[in-house]
mmCIF file of C-alpha atoms and ligand atoms in Angstrom:
data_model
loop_
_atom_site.group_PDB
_atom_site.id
_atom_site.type_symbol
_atom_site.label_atom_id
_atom_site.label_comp_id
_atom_site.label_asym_id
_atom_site.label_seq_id
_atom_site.Cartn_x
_atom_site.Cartn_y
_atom_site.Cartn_z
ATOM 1 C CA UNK A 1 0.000 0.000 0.000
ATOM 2 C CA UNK A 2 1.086 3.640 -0.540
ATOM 3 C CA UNK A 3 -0.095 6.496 1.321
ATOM 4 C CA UNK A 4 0.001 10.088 -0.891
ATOM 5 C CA UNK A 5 -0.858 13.146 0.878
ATOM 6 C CA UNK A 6 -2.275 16.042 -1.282
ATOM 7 C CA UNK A 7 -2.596 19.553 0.453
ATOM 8 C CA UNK A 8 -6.322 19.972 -1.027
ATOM 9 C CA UNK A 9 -9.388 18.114 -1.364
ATOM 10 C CA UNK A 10 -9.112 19.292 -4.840
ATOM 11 C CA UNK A 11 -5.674 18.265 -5.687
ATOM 12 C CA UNK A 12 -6.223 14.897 -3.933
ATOM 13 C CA UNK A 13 -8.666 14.009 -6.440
ATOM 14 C CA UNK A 14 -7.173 15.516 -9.319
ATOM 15 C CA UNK A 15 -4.231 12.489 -8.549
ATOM 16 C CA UNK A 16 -7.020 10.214 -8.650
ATOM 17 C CA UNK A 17 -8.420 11.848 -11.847
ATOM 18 C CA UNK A 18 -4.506 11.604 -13.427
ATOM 19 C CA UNK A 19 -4.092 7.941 -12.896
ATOM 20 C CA UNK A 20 -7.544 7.099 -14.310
ATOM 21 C CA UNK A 21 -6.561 9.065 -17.366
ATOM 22 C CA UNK A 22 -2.673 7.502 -17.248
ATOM 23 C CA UNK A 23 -4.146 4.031 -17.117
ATOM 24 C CA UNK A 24 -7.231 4.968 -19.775
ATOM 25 C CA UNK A 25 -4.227 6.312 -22.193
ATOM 26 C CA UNK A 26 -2.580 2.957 -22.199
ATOM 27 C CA UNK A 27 -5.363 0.771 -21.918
ATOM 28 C CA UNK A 28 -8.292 2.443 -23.746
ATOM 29 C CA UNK A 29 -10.578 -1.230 -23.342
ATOM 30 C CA UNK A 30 -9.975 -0.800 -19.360
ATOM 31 C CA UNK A 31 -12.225 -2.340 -16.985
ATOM 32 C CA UNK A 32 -12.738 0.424 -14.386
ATOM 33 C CA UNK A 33 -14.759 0.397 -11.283
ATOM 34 C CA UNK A 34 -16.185 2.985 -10.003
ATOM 35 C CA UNK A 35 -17.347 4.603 -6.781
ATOM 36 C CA UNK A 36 -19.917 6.994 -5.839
ATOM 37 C CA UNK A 37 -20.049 9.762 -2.919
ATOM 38 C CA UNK A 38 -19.439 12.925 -2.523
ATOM 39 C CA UNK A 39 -15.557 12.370 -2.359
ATOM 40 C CA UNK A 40 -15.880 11.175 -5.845
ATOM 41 C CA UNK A 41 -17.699 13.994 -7.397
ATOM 42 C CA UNK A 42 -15.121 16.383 -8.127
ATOM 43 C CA UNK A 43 -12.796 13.485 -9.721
ATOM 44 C CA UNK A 44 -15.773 12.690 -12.486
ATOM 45 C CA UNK A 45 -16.156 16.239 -12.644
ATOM 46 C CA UNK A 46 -12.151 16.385 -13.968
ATOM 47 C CA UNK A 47 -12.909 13.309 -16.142
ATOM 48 C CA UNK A 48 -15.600 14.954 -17.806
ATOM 49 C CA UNK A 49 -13.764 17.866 -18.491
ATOM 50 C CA UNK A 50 -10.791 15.934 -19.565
ATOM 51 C CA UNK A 51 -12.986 14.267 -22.023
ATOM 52 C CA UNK A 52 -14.767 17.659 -23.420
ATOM 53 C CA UNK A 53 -11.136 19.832 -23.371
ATOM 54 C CA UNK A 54 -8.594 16.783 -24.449
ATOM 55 C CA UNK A 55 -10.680 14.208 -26.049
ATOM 56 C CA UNK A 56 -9.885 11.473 -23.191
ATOM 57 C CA UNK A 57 -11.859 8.642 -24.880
ATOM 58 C CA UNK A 58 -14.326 6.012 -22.869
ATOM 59 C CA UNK A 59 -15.688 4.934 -25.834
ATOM 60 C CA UNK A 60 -14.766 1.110 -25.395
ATOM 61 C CA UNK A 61 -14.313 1.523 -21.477
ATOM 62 C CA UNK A 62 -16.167 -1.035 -19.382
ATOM 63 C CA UNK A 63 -17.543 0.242 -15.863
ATOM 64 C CA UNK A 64 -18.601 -1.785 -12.992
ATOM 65 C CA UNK A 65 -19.885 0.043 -9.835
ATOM 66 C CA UNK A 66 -19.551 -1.212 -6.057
ATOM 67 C CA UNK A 67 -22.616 -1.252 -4.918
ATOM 68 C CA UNK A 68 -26.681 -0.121 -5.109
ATOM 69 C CA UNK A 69 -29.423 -0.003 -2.694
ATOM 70 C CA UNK A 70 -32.005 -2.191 -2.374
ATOM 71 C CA UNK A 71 -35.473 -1.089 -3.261
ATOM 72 C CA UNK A 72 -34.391 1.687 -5.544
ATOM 73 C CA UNK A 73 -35.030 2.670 -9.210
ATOM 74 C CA UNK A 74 -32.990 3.830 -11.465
ATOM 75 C CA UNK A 75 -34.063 6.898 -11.888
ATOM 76 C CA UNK A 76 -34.669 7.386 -8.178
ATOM 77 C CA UNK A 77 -32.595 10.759 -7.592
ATOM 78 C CA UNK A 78 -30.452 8.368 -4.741
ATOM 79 C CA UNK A 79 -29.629 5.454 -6.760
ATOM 80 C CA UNK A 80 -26.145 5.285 -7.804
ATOM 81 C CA UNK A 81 -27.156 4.568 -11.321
ATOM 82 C CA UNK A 82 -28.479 7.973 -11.685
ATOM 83 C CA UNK A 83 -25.523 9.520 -10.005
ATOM 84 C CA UNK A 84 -23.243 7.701 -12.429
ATOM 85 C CA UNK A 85 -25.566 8.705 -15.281
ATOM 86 C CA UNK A 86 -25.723 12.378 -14.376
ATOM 87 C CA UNK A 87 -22.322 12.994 -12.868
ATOM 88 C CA UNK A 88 -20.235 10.877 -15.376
ATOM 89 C CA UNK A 89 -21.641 8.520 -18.192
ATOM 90 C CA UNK A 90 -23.618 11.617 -19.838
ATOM 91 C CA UNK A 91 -20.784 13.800 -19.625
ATOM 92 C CA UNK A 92 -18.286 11.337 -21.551
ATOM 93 C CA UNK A 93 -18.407 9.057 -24.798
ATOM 94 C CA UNK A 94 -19.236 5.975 -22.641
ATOM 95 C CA UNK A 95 -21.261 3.131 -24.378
ATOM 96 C CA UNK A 96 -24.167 3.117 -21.441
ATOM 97 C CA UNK A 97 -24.602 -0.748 -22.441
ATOM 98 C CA UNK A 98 -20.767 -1.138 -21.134
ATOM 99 C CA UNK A 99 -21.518 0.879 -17.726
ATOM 100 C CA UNK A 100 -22.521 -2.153 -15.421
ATOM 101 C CA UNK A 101 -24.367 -1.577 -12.259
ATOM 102 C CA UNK A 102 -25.838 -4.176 -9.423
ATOM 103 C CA UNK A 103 -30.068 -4.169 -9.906
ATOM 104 C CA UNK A 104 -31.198 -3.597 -6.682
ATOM 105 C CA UNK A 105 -34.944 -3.903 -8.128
ATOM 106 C CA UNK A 106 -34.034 -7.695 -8.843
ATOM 107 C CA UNK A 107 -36.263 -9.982 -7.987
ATOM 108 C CA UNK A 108 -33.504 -12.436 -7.259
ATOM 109 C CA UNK A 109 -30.844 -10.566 -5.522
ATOM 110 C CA UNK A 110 -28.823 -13.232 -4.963
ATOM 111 C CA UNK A 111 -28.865 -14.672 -8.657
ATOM 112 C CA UNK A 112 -28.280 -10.960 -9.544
ATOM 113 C CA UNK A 113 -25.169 -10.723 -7.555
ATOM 114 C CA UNK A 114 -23.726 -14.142 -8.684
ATOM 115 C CA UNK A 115 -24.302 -13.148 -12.121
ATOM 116 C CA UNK A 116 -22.706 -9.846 -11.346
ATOM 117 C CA UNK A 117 -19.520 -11.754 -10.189
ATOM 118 C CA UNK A 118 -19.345 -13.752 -13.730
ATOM 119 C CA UNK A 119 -19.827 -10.236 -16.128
ATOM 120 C CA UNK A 120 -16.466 -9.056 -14.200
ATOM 121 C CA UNK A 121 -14.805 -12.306 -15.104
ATOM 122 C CA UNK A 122 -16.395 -12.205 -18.498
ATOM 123 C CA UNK A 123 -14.259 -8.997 -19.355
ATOM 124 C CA UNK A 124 -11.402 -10.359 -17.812
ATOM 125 C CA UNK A 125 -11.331 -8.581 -14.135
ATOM 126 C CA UNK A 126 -11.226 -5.034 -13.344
ATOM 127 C CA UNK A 127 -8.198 -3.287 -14.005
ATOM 128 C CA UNK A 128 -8.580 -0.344 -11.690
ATOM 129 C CA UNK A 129 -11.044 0.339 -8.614
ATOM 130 C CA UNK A 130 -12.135 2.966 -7.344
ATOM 131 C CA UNK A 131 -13.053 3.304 -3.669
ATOM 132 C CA UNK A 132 -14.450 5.947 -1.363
ATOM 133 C CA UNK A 133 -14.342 5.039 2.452
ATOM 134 C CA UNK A 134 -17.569 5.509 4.839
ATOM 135 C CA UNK A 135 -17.460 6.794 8.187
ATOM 136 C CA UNK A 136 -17.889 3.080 9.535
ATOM 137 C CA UNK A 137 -14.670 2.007 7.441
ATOM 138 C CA UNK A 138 -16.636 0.250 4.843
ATOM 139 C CA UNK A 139 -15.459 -0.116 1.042
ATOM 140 C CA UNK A 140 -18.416 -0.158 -1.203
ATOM 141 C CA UNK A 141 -21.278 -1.095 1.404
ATOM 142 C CA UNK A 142 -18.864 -3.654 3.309
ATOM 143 C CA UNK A 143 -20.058 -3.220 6.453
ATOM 144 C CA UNK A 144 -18.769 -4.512 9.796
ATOM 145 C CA UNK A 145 -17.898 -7.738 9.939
ATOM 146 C CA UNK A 146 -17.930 -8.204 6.146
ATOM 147 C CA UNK A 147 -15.800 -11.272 5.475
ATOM 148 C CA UNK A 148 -12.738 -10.130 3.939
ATOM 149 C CA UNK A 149 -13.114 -12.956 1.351
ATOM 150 C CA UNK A 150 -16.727 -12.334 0.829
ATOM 151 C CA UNK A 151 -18.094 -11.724 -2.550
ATOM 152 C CA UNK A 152 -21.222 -9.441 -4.293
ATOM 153 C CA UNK A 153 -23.898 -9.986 -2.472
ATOM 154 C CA UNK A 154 -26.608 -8.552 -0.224
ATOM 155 C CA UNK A 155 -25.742 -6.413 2.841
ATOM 156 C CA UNK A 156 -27.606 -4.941 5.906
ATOM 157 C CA UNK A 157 -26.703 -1.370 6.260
ATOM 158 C CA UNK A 158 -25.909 -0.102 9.787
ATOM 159 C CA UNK A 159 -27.294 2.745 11.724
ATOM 160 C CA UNK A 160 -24.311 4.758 10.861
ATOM 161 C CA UNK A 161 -24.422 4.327 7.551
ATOM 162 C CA UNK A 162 -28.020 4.909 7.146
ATOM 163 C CA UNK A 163 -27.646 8.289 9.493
ATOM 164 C CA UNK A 164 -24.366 9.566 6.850
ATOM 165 C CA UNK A 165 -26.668 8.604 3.819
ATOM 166 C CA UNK A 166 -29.485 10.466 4.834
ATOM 167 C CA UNK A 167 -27.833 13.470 3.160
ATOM 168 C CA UNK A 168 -29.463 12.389 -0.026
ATOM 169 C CA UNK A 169 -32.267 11.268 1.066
ATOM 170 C CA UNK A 170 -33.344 14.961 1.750
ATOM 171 C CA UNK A 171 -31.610 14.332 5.165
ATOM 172 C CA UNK A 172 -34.744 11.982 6.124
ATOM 173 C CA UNK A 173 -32.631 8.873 7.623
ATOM 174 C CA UNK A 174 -36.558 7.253 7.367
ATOM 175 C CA UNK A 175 -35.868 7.208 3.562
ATOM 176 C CA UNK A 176 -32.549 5.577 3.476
ATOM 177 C CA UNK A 177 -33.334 1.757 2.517
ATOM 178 C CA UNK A 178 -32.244 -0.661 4.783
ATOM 179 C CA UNK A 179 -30.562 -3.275 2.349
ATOM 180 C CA UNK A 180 -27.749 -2.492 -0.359
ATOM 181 C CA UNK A 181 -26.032 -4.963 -2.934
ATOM 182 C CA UNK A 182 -22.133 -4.649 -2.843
ATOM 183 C CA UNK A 183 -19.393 -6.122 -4.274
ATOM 184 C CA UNK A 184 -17.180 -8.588 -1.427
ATOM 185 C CA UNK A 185 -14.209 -7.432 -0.047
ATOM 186 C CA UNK A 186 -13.006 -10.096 -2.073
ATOM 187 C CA UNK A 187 -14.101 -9.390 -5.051
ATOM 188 C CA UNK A 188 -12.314 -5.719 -4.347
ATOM 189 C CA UNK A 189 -9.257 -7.343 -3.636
ATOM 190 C CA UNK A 190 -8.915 -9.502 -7.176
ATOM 191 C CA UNK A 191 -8.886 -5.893 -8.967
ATOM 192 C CA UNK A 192 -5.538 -5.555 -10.385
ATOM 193 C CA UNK A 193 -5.388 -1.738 -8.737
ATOM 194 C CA UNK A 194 -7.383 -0.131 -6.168
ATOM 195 C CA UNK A 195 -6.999 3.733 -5.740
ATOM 196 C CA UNK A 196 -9.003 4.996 -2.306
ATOM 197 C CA UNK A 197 -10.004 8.284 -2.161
ATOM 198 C CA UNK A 198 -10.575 9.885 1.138
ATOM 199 C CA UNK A 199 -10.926 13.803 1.872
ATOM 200 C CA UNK A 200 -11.838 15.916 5.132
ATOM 201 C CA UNK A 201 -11.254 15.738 8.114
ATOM 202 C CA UNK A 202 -14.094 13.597 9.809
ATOM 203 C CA UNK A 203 -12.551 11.213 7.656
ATOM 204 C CA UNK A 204 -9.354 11.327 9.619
ATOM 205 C CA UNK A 205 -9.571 8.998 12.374
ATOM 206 C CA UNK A 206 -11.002 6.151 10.127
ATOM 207 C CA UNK A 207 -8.228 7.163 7.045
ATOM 208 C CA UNK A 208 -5.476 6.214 9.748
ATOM 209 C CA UNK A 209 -7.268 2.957 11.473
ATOM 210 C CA UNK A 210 -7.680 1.711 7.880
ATOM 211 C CA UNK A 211 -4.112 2.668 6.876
ATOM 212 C CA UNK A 212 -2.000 2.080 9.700
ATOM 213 C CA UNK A 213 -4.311 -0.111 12.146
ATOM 214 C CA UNK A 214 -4.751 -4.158 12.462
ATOM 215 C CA UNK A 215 -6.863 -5.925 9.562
ATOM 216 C CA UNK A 216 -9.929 -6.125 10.645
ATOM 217 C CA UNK A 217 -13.140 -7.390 9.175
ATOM 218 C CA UNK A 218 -15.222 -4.673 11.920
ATOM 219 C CA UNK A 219 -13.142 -2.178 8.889
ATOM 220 C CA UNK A 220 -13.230 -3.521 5.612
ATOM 221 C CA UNK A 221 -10.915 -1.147 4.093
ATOM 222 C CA UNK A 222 -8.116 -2.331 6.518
ATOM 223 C CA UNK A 223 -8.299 -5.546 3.586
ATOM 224 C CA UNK A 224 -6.750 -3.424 1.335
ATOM 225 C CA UNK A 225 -3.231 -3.798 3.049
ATOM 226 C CA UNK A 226 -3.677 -7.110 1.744
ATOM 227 C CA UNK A 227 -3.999 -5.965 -2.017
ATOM 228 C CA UNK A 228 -0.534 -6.272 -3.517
ATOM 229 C CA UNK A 229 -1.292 -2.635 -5.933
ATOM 230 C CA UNK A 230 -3.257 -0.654 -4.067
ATOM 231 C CA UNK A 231 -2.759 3.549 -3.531
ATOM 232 C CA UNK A 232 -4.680 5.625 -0.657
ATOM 233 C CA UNK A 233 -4.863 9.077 -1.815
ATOM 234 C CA UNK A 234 -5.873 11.681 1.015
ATOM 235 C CA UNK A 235 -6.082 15.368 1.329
ATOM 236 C CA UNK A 236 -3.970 17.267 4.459
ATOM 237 C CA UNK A 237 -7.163 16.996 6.176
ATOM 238 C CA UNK A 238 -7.999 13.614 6.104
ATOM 239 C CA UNK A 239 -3.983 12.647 6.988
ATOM 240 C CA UNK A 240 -3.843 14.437 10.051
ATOM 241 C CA UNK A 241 -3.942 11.305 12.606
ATOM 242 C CA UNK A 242 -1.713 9.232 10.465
ATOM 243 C CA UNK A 243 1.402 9.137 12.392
ATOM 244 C CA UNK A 244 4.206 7.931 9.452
ATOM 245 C CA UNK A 245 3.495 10.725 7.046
ATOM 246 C CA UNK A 246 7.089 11.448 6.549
ATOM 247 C CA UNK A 247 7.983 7.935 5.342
ATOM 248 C CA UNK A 248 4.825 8.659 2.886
ATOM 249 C CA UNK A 249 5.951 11.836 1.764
ATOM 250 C CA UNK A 250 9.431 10.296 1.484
ATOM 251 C CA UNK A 251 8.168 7.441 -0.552
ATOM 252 C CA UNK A 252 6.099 9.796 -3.022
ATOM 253 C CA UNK A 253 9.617 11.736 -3.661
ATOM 254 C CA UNK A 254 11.412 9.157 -4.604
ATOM 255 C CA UNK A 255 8.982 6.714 -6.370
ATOM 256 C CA UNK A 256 9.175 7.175 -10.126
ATOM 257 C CA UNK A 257 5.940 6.095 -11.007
ATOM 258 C CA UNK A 258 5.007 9.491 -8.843
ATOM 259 C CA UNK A 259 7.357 11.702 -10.481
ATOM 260 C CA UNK A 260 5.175 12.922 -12.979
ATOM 261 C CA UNK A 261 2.616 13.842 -10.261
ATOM 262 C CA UNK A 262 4.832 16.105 -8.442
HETATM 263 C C1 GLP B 1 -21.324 5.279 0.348
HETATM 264 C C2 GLP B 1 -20.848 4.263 -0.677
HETATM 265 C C3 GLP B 1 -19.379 3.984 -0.512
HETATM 266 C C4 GLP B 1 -18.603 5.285 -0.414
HETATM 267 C C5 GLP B 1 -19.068 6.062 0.787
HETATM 268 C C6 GLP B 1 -18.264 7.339 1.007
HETATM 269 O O1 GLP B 1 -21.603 4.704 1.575
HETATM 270 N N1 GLP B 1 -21.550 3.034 -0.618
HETATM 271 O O2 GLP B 1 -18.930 3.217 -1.616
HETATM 272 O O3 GLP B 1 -17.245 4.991 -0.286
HETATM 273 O O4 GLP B 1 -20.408 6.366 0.543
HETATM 274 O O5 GLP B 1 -19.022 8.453 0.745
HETATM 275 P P1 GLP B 1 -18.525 9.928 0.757
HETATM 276 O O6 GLP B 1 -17.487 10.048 -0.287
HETATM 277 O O7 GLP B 1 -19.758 10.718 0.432
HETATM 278 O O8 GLP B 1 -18.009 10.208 2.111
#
């Protein structure tokens, strides 16, 4: 795992933004996964423009999102389809037949999950992931406990989670459904890269437990110090109870895949 500390929320995703774009330049088939939240707007915001100013091309991109509630439409304002549709796959040249997202209107959740699984080994994997962290630790909705070898399936949300989500529910927690579909922590873990994005500072004290604290399955995201490629990109904010940020800052001066960045 590497740890890169950018000084603004803006320039933390921007890095995130640069190494979708990198790895889109040299792989324009990639197989990208994709996250939603608020930490994630501004970096499809910078794709989008990318696209519109340079011509970055998604036109034979595949997408595969972590997660979706249960219950919801997709054109309910809070699914995650129509934040990928109106915050990135409108926006870009993206082939919406190639954008994959979990059904959470199936009537067979679990046959929609399992089938899930197979499209992502039907293109071959993912190539990159994209992850946001929740409050309770959780990649994707991989809530406490969530076996670190688990795969797509359904998931109970917390009370936490449900009280952070509210926020898009109109801030009615009452609205926020009670069930989500998410890919495993294992299935997050066979992605060739993972890039986590985490920004602000009540995202501090769960940025270092997931970074620098025991693997646990109470955090999911402490898994990803068991993916062998995987890059935790935070903003000054978020860093400020990790306690090796030298050795970080070290490492991000002298790695030469980072050069570029600087
Ligand atoms: C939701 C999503 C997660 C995401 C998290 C972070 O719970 N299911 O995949 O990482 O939000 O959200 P935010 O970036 O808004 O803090």
């Amino acid at each position: 795992m590497e740890v890169i500390i950018r000084p603004t929320r803006e320039a933390a995703a921007r890095l995130v933004a640069q190494i979708v774009e990198m790895q889109l330049r040299r792989n324009p088939t990639l197989v990208l996964g994709l996250a939603t939240g608020e930490s994630m707007e501004p970096v499809y915001e910078l794709l989008s423009e990318s696209h519109a100013r340079d011509g970055l091309s998604f036109a034979r991109v595949t997408t595969f999102n972590l997660d979706e509630y249960v219950g919801l439409s997709p054109d309910d304002p809070a699914s995650y389809r129509r934040y990928m549709n109106e915050r990135l796959f409108s926006r870009i040249d993206i082939d919406l037949e190639n954008t994959f997202l979990l059904d959470g209107l199936a009537d067979d959740l679990d046959a929609e999950c399992a089938n899930y699984e197979r499209r992502i080994a039907g293109k071959g994997g993912i190539d990159l992931q994209l992850l946001g962290l929740g409050s309770v630790g959780h990649i994707g909705f991989n809530e406490p406990l969530s076996a670190l070898r688990s795969r797509t399936r359904v998931k109970a949300l917390t009370p936490m989670t449900i009280e952070q989500n509210a926020r898009f529910f109109d801030g009615d927690a009452s609205k926020v459904p009670h069930r989500a579909v998410t890919m495993g922590v294992g299935t997050i873990l066979d992605s060739r890269r993972c890039v986590l994005l985490a920004t602000g500072e009540e995202k501090a004290e769960i940025v270092a437990k997931a970074v620098e604290g025991p693997v646990t399955s109470m955090i999911s995201a402490t898994a990803l110090q068991l993916h062998p490629r995987c890059t935790v990109i935070v903003d000054e904010a978020a860093a400020a109870h990790l306690t090796q940020r030298k050795y970080y800052e070290w490492i991000f001066e002298h790695e030469p895949e980072w050069m570029p960045f600087h």
